[in-house]
Coordinates of C-alpha atoms (C1' of nucleotides) in Angstrom, one line a residue:
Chain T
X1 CA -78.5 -202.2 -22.8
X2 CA -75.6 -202.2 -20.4
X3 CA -74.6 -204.3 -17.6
X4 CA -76.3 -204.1 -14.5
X5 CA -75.7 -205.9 -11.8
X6 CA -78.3 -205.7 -8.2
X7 CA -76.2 -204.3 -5.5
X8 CA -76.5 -205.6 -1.8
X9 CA -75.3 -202.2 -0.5
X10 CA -78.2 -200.3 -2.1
X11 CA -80.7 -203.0 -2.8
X12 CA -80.9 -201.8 -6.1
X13 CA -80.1 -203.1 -9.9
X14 CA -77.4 -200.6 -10.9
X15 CA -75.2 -200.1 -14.1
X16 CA -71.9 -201.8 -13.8
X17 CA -68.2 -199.6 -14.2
X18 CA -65.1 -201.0 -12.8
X19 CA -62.3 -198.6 -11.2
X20 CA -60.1 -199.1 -14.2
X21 CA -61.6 -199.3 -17.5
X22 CA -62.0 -202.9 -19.1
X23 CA -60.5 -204.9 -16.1
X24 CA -62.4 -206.3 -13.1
X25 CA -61.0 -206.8 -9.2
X26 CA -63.3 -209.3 -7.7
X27 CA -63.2 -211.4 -4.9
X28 CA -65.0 -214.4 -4.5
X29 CA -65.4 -215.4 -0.9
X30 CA -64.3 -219.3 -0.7
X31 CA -64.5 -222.0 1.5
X32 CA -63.6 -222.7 4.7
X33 CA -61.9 -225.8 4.5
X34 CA -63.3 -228.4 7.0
X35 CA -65.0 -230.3 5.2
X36 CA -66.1 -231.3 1.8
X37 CA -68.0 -228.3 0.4
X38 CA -71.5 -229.5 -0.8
X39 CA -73.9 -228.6 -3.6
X40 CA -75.2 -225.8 -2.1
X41 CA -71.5 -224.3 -1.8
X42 CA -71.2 -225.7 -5.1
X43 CA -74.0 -223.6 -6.6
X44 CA -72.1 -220.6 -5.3
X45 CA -68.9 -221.3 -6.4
X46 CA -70.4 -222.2 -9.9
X47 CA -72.4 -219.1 -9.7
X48 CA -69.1 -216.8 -9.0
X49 CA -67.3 -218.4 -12.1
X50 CA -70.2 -217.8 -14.3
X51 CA -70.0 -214.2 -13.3
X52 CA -66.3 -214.5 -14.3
X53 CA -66.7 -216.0 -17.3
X54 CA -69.6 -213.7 -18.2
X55 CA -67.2 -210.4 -17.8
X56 CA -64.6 -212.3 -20.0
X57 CA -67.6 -212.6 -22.8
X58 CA -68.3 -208.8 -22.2
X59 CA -65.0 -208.0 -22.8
X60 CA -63.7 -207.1 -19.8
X61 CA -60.3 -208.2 -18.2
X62 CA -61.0 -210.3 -15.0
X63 CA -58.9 -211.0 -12.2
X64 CA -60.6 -213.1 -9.4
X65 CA -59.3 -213.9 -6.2
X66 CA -61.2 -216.6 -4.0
X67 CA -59.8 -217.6 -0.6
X68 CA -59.1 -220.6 1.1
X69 CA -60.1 -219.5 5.1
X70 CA -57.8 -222.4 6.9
X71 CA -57.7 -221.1 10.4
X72 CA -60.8 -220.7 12.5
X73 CA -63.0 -223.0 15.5
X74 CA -64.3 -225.6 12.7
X75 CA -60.8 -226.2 11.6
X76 CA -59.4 -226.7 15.1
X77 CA -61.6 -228.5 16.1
X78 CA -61.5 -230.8 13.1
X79 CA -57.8 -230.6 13.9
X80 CA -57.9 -232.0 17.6
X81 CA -60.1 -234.1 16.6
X82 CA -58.2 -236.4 14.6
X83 CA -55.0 -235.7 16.3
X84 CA -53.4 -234.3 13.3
X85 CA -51.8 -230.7 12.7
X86 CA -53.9 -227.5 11.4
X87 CA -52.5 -227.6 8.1
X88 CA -52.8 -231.6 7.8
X89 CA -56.5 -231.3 8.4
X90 CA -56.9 -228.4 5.9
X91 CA -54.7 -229.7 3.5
X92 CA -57.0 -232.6 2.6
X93 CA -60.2 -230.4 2.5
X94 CA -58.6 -228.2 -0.1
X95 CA -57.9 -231.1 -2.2
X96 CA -61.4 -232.5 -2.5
X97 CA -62.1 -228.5 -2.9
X98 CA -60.3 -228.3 -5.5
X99 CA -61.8 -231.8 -7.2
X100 CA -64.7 -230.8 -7.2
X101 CA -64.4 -227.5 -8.8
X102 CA -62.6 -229.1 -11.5
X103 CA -65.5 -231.9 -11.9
X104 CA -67.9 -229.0 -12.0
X105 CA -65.8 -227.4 -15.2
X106 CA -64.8 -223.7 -12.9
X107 CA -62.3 -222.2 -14.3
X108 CA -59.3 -221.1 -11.8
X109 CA -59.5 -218.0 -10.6
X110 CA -55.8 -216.1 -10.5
X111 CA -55.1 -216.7 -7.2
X112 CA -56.4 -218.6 -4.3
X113 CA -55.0 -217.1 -0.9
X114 CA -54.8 -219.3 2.2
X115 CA -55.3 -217.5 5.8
X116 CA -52.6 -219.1 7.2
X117 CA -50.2 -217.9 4.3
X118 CA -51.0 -214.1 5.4
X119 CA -50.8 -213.4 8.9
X120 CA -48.5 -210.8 8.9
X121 CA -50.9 -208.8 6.6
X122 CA -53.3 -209.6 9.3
X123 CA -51.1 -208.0 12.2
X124 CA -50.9 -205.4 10.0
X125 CA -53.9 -204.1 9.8
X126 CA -55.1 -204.9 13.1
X127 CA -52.0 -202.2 14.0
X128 CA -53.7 -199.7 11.4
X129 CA -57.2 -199.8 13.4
X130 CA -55.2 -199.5 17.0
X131 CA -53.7 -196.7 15.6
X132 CA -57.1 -195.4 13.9
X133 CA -58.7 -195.9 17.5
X134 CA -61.1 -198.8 16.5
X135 CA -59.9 -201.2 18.8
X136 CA -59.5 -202.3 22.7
X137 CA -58.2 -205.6 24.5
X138 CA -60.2 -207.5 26.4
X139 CA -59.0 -210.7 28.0
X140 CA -56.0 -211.4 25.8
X141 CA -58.1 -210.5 22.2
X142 CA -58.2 -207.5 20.2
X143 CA -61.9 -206.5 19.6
X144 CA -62.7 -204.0 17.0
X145 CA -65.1 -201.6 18.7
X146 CA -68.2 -201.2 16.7
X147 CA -69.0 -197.6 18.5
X148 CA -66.3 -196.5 16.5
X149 CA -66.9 -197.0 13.1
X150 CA -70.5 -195.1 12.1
X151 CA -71.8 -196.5 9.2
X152 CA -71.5 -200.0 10.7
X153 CA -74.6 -202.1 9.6
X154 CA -74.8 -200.0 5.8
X155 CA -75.0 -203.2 4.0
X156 CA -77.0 -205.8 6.5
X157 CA -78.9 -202.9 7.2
X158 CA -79.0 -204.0 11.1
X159 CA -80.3 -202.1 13.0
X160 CA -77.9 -200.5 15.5
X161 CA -80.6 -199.5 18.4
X162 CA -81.3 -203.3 18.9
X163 CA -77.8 -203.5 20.7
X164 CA -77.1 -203.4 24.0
X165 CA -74.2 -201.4 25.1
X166 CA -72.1 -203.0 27.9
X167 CA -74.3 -206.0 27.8
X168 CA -73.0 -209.4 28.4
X169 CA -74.5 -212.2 26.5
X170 CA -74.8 -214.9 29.1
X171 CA -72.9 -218.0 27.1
X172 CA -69.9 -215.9 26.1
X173 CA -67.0 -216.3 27.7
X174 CA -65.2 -212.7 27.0
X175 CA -65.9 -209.6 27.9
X176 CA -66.6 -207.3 25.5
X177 CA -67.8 -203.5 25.6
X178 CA -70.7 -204.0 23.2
X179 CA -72.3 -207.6 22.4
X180 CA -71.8 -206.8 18.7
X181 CA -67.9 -206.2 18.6
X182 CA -66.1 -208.6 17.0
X183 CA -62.7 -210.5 17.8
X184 CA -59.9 -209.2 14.9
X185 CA -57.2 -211.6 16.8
X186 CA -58.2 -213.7 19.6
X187 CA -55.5 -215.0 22.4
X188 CA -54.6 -218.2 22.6
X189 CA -56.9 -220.3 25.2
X190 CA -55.7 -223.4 27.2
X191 CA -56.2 -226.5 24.8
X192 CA -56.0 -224.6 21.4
X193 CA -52.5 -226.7 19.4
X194 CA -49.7 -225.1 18.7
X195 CA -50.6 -225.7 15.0
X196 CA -53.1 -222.9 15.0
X197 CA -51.4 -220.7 17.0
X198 CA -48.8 -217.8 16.3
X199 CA -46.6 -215.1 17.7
X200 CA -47.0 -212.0 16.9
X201 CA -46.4 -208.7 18.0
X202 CA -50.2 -208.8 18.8
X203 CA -49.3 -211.5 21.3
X204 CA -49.6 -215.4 21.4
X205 CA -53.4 -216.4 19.6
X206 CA -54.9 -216.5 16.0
X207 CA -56.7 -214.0 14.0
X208 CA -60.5 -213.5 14.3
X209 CA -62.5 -214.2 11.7
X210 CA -63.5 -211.9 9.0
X211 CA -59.8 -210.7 9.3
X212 CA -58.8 -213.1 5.9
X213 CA -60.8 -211.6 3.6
X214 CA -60.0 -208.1 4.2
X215 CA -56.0 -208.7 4.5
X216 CA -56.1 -210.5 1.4
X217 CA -58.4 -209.2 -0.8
X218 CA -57.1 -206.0 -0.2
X219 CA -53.4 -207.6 -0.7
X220 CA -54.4 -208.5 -4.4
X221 CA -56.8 -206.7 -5.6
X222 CA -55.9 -203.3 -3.6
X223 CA -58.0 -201.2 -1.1
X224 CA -61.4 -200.7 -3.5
X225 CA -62.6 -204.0 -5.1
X226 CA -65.0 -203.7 -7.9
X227 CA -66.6 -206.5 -7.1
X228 CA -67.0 -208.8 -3.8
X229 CA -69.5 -211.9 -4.1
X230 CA -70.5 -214.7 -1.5
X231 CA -73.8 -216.2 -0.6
X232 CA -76.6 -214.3 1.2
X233 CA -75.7 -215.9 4.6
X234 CA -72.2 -213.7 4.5
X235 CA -73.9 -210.4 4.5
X236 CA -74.4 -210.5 8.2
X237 CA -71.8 -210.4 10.1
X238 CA -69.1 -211.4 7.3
X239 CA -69.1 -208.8 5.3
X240 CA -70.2 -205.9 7.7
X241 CA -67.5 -207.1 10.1
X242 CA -64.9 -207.2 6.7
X243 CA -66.4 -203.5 5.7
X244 CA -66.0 -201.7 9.1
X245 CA -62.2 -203.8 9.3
X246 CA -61.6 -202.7 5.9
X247 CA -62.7 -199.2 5.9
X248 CA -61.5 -198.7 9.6
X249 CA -58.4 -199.3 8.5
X250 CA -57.9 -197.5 5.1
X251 CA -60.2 -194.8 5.5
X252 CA -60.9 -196.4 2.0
X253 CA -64.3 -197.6 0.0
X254 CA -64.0 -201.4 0.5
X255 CA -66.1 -202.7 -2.3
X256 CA -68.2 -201.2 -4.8
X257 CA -70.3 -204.2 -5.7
X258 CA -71.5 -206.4 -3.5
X259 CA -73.2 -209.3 -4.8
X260 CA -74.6 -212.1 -3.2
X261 CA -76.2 -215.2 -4.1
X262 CA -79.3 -216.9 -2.8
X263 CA -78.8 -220.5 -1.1
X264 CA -79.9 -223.8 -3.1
X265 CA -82.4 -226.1 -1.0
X266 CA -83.3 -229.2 -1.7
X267 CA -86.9 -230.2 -1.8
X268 CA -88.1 -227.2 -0.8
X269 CA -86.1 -227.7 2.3
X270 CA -83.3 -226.4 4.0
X271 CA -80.0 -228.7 3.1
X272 CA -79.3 -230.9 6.2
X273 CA -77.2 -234.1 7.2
X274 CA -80.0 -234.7 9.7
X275 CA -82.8 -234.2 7.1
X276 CA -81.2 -236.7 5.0
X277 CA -81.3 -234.5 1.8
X278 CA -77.3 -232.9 2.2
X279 CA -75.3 -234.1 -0.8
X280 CA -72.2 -233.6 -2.1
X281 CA -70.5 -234.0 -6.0
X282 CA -69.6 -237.4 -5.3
X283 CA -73.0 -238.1 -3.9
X284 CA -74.4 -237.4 -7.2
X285 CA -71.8 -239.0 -8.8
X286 CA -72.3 -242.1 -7.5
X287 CA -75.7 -241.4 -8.5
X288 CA -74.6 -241.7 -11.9
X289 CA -75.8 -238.1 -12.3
X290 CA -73.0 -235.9 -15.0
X291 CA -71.5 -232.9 -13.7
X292 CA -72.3 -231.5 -16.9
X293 CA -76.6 -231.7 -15.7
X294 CA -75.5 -230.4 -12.0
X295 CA -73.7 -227.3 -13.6
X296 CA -76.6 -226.8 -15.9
X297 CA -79.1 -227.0 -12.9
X298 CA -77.4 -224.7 -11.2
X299 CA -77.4 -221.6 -14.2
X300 CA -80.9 -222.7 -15.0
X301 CA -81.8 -220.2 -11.9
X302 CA -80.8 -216.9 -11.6
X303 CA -78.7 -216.6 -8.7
X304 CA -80.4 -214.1 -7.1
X305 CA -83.7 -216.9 -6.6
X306 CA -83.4 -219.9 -4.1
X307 CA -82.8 -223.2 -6.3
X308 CA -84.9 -225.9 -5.2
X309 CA -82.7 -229.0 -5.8
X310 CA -84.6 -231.6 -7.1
X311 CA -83.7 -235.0 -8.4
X312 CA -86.1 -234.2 -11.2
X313 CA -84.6 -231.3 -12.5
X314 CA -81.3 -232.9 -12.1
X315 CA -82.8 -235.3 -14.9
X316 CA -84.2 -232.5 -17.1
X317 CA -80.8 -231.0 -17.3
X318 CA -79.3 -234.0 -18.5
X319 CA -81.7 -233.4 -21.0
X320 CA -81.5 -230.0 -21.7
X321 CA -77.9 -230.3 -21.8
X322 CA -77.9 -233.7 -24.4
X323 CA -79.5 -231.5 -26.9
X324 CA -77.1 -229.0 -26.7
X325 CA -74.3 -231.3 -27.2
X326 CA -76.4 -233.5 -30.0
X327 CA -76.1 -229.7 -32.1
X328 CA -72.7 -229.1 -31.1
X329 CA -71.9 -233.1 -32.9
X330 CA -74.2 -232.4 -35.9
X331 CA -73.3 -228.9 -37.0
X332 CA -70.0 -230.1 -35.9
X333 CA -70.5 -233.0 -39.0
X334 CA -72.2 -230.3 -41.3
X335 CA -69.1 -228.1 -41.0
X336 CA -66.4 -230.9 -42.3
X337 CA -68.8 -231.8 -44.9
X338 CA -68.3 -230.7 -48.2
X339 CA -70.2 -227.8 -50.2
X340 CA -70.7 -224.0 -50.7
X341 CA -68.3 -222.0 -48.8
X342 CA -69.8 -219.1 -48.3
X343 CA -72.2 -218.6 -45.6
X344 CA -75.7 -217.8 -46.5
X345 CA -77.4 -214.9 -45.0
X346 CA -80.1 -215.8 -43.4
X347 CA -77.4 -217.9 -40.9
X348 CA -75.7 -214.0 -40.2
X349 CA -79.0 -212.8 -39.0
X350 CA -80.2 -215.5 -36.5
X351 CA -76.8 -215.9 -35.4
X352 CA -76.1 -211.8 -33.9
X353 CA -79.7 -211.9 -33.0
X354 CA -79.0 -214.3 -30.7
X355 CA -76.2 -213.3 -29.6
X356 CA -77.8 -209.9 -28.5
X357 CA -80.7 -211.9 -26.6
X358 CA -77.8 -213.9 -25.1
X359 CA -75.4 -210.9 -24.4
X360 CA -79.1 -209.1 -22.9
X361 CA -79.6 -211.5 -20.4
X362 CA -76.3 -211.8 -18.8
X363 CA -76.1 -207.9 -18.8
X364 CA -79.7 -208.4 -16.6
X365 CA -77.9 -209.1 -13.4
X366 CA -76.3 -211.9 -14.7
X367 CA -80.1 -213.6 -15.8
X368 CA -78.7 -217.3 -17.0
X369 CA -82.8 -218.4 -17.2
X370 CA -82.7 -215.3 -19.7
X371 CA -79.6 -216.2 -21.3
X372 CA -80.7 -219.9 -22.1
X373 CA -83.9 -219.2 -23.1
X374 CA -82.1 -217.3 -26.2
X375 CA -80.1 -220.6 -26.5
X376 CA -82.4 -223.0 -27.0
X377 CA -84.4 -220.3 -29.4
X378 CA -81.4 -220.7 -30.8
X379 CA -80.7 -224.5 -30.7
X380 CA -84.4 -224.9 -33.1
X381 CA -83.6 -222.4 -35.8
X382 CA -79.9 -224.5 -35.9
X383 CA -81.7 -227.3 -36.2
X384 CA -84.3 -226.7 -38.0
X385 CA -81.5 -225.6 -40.9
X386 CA -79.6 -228.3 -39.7
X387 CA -82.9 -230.4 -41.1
X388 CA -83.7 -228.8 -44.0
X389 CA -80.8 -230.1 -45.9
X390 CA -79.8 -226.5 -47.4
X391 CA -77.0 -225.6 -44.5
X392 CA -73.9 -224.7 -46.2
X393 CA -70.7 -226.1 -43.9
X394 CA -69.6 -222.8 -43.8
X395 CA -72.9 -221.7 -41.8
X396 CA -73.0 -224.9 -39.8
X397 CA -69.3 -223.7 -38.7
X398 CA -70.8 -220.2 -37.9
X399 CA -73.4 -221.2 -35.5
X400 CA -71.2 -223.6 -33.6
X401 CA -68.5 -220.6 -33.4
X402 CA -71.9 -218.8 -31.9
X403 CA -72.7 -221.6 -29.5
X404 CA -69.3 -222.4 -28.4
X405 CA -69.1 -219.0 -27.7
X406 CA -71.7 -218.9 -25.5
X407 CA -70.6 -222.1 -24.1
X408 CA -67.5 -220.2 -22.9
X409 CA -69.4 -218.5 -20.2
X410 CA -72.4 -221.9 -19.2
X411 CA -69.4 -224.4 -19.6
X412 CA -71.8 -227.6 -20.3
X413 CA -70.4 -228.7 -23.7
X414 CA -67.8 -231.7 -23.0
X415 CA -64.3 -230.7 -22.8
X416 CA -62.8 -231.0 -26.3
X417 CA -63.0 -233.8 -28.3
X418 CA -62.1 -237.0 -26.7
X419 CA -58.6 -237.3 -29.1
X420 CA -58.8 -240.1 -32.3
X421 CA -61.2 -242.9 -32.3
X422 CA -61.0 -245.3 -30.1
X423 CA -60.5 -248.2 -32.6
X424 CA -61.8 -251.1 -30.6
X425 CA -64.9 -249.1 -30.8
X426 CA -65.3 -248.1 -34.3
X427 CA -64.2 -251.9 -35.2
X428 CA -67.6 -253.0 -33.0
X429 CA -69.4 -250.6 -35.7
X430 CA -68.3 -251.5 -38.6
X431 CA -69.0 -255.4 -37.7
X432 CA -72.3 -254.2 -36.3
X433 CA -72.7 -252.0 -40.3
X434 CA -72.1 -255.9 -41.8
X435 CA -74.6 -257.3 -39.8
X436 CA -77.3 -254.5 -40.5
X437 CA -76.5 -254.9 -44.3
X438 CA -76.8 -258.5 -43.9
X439 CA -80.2 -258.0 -42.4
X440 CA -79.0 -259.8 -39.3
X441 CA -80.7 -257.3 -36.6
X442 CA -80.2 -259.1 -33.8
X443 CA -76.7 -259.4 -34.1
X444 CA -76.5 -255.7 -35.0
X445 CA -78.5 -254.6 -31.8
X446 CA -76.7 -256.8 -29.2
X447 CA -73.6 -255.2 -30.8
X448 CA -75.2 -251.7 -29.9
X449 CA -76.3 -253.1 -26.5
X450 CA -73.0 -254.0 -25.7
X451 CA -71.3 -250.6 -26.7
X452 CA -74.1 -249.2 -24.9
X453 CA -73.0 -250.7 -21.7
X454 CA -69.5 -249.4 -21.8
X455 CA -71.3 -245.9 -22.0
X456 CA -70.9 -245.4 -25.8
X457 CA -74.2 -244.3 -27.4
X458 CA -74.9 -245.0 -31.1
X459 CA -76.8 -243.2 -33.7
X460 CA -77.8 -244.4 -37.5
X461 CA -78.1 -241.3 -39.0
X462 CA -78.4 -240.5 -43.3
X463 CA -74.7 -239.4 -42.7
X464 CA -73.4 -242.6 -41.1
X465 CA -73.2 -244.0 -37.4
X466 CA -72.5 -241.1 -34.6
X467 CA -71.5 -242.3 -31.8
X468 CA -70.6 -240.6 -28.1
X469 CA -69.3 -241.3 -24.4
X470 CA -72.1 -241.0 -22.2
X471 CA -70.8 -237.8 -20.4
Chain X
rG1 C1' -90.4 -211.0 18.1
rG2 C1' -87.3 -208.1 14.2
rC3 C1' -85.8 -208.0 9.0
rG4 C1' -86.4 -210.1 4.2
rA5 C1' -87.6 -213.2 -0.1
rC6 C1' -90.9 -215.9 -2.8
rG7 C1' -95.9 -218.1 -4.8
rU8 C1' -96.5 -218.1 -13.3
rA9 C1' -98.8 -224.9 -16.9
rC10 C1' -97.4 -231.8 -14.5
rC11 C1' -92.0 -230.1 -12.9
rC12 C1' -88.1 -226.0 -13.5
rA13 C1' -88.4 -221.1 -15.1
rA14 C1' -88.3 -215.8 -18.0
rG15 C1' -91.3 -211.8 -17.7
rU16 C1' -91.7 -205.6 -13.2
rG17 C1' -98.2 -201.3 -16.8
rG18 C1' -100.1 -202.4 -23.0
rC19 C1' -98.0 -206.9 -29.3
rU20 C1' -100.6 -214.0 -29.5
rA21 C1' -97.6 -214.9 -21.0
rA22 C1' -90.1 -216.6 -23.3
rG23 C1' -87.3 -221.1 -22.8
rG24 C1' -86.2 -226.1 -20.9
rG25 C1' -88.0 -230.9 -19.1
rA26 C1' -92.0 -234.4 -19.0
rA27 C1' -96.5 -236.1 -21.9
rG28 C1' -99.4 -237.2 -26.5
rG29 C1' -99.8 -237.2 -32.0
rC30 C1' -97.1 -237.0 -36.7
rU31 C1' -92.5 -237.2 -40.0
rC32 C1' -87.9 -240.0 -40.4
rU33 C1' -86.1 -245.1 -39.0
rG34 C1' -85.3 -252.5 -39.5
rC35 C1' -85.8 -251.1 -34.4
rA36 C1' -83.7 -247.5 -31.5
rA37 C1' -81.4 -242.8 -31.0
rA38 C1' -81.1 -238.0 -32.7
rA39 C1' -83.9 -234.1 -35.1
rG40 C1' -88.2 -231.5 -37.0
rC41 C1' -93.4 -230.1 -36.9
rC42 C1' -98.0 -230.1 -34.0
rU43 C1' -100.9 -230.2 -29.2
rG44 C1' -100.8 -227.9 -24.2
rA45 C1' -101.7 -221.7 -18.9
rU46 C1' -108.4 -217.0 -22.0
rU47 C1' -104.3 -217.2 -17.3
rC48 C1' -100.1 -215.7 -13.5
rG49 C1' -101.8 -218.3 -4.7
rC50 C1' -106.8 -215.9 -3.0
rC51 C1' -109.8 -211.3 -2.3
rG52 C1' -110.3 -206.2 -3.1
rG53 C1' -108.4 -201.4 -5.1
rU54 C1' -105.7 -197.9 -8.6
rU55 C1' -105.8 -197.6 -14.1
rC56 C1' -108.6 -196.9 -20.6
rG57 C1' -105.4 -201.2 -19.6
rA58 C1' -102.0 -205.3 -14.2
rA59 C1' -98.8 -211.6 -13.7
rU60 C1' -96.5 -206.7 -13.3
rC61 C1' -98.6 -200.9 -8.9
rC62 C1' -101.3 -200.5 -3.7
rG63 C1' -103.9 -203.0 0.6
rG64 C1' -105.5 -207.4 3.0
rC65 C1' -105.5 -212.6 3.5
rC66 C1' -103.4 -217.6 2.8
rG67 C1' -99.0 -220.5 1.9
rU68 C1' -93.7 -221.6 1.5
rC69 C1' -88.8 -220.3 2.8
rG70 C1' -84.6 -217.7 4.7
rC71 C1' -81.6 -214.4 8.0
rC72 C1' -81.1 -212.3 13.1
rU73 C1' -72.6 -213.6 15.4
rC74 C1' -68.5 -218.0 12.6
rC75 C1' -73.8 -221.9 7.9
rA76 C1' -72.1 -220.6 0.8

RNA sequence: GGCGACGUACCCAAGUGGCUAAGGGAAGGCUCUGCAAAAGCCUGAUUCGCCGGUUCGAAUCCGGCCGUCGCCUCCA
């Protein structure tokens, strides 16, 4: 099987080739940074590195752009409202951005493009579609004229007869030939700071929205992207407007691939501060909830499928995940024991078989429910040899190469080990190994409980005492 | 109103015409254990929202109904 991945532009699960072979130009459509980005951003964002991270298993080169949209209304008004410059009031939303990316284990993507850092690419194309005829000014904005640019609507599939030429929609304040143009730079308006505003041979304003995407994406990844992702609410009008921008401009195919992920709900709702059920990482932090369960939530449905955020599952990821990481400790164990050194073939076969079943799901549009389900098939026969006694170290080393390998595209092992034993800790266990020998269990346990509140779990085990930081 | 998605066990979820309907979690039993923990084994949907239809054969295709949810200009 080959990879296939479904297509927004033709509804349709196609077979996946990038431009040049073995190396992948995708853009990742990021945040707009006014205010801190919550789970169901998050879901997208951990969705989009997966993807990366899945092409990197594949063997394909990856080079991911994701931006950082810093100018637009939510951002100046944030701005004005607490009396502090544009790039103050970003600046602090691309910080917790970025902390809770790195909480949720993404791995960077090669560049991370603010708007404000490219506005002469902007002025530049906006010039390109003047000159291509796509435009008109209209009350101190550029507009780009829909009329002009025929195939507008191929990917949200709108339909174009619904519009009303030379309409004007009662609560808009310009004036614009058709209701469904769109502003490419918009002139400055009484009140707006100086902050947010440039000059430009366009005039005195800011660029329109959309604008960002297709200046930079095109800046680094050059005028065809493989692949462009965002969630399903950016198909209408983000990416249309960014397509007819794009294209108008080049004369170019914009993207190949356009994928786009389904929104996460919570209790079968819609996420809302009113309803009560919006959270964010910290919220779940707080919680006491582990990144490490939120991640795993989140790949536990496909992306294409809404996730229904439950508290419930949250806990039954922590599980899912504990198990994982209890075979990563024990084979881990196995392999520094001593013994034969050759690895037996039964451990050969279950490990490519896997692998394939693995390597089949992700190829399946990216199908992570596929993809674990081959894990944990996986995780048993490991364990189940892990049990039997008869596991040479050699083949306990084997399968955790295999499921560290696939734990390079989920992510939801801990970050290598946590450097030498703490000492204070493994003193507590040997005194607690005296008092067990001694038959003093009371001693013994309130030793446990006490490591046990400092989030250091113990295990007696025929090999000695394991113990682990609660994640 | 227009467009679209979904409805599989207690919960999450794979599966898109044909072997015994993946996998995870929770639950119960057993093994191991001072007790725990971890791990293993076993148990668990004659059934895929409901009703019809097509077919030798459908969770999978078609029609209707019921239910849930989303988008329809700045929400990922």
């Amino acid at each position: 099987m080959a990879l296939k991945f479904h297509n927004t532009l033709t509804r349709s699960l196609v077979p996946f080739t990038p431009l040049t072979a073995g190396k992948v130009h995708l853009y990742t459509c990021g945040p707009t940074v006014y205010n801190r980005v919550h789970i169901g951003n998050l879901r997208t964002f951990v969705w989009e590195d997966v993807l990366c991270r899945a092409l990197r298993y594949l063997g394909f080169e990856t080079v991911q752009v994701m931006n950082l949209t810093d100018i637009d209304d939510k951002t100046i008004r944030g701005a004005i409202q607490e009396g502090i410059t544009l790039k103050e009031f970003t600046a602090r939303h691309v910080e917790t951005f970025f902390e809770d990316l790195a909480t949720l284990n993404v791995s960077p993507a090669a560049h991370y493009p603010r708007a404000t850092d490219h506005i002469p690419e902007m002025v530049e194309i906006v010039k390109k579609l003047t000159e291509r005829g796509h435009t008109y000014e209209s009350d101190g904005s550029i507009w780009f004229r829909i009329a002009s640019f025929p195939s507008y609507g191929k990917l949200a599939r709108v339909d174009l007869s619904s519009m009303q030429r030379g309409a004007r929609v009662a609560d808009d304040e310009y004036e614009k030939e058709d209701v469904r143009d769109f502003a490419v730079w918009k002139g400055w308006k009484e009140g707006e700071p100086e902050s947010a505003t440039w000059t430009t041979e366009l005039g005195k304003g800011r660029p329109g929205w959309h604008l960002e995407c297709s200046a930079m994406s095109m800046k680094y990844l050059g005028e065809t992207l493989d692949i462009h992702t965002g969630a399903v609410d950016n198909i209408f009008p983000h990416h249309e407007n960014e397509i007819a921008q794009s294209e108008g401009a080049t004369g170019k195919e914009f993207v190949r691939y356009w994928l786009h992920a389904e929104h996460l709900i919570v209790d079968g709702e819609k996420m809302a501060k009113s309803k009560g059920n919006f959270f964010t990482v910290p919220d779940l932090l707080s919680r006491g909830h582990s990144p490490r369960a939120i991640r795993y939530l989140f790949l536990s449905v496909p992306y294409r499928q809404k996730l229904n955020f439950t508290f419930e599952s949250l806990a039954a990821a922590a599980s899912a995940v504990a198990r994982l990481e209890s075979l990563d400790l024990r084979l881990g164990e196995r392999a520094r024991s001593t013994g034969a050194s050759a690895i037996e073939d039964g451990v050969e076969a279950k490990i490519s078989s896997f692998q394939n079943e693995f390597r089949e799901g992700l190829e399946d549009d990216l199908n992570t429910a596929a993809a674990l389900g081959a894990l944990f098939s996986f995780v048993r026969e490991a364990n189940a040899d892990l049990e039997s006694g008869q596991l040479s170290p050699a083949g306990a080393a084997a399968f955790q190469r295999a499921l560290r390998g696939a734990d390079s595209v989920l992510g939801v092992l801990p970050k290598a080990e946590a450097g030498l034993l703490d000492s204070e800790i493994q003193a507590k266990i040997d005194l607690r190994q005296a008092a067990r020998k001694r038959r003093d269990f009371a001693a013994a346990d309130a030793i446990r409980d006490e490591l046990a509140a400092l989030g250091i779990t113990l295990e007696d085990t025929p090999a000695g005492v394991r113990w682990r930081r609660k994640s």
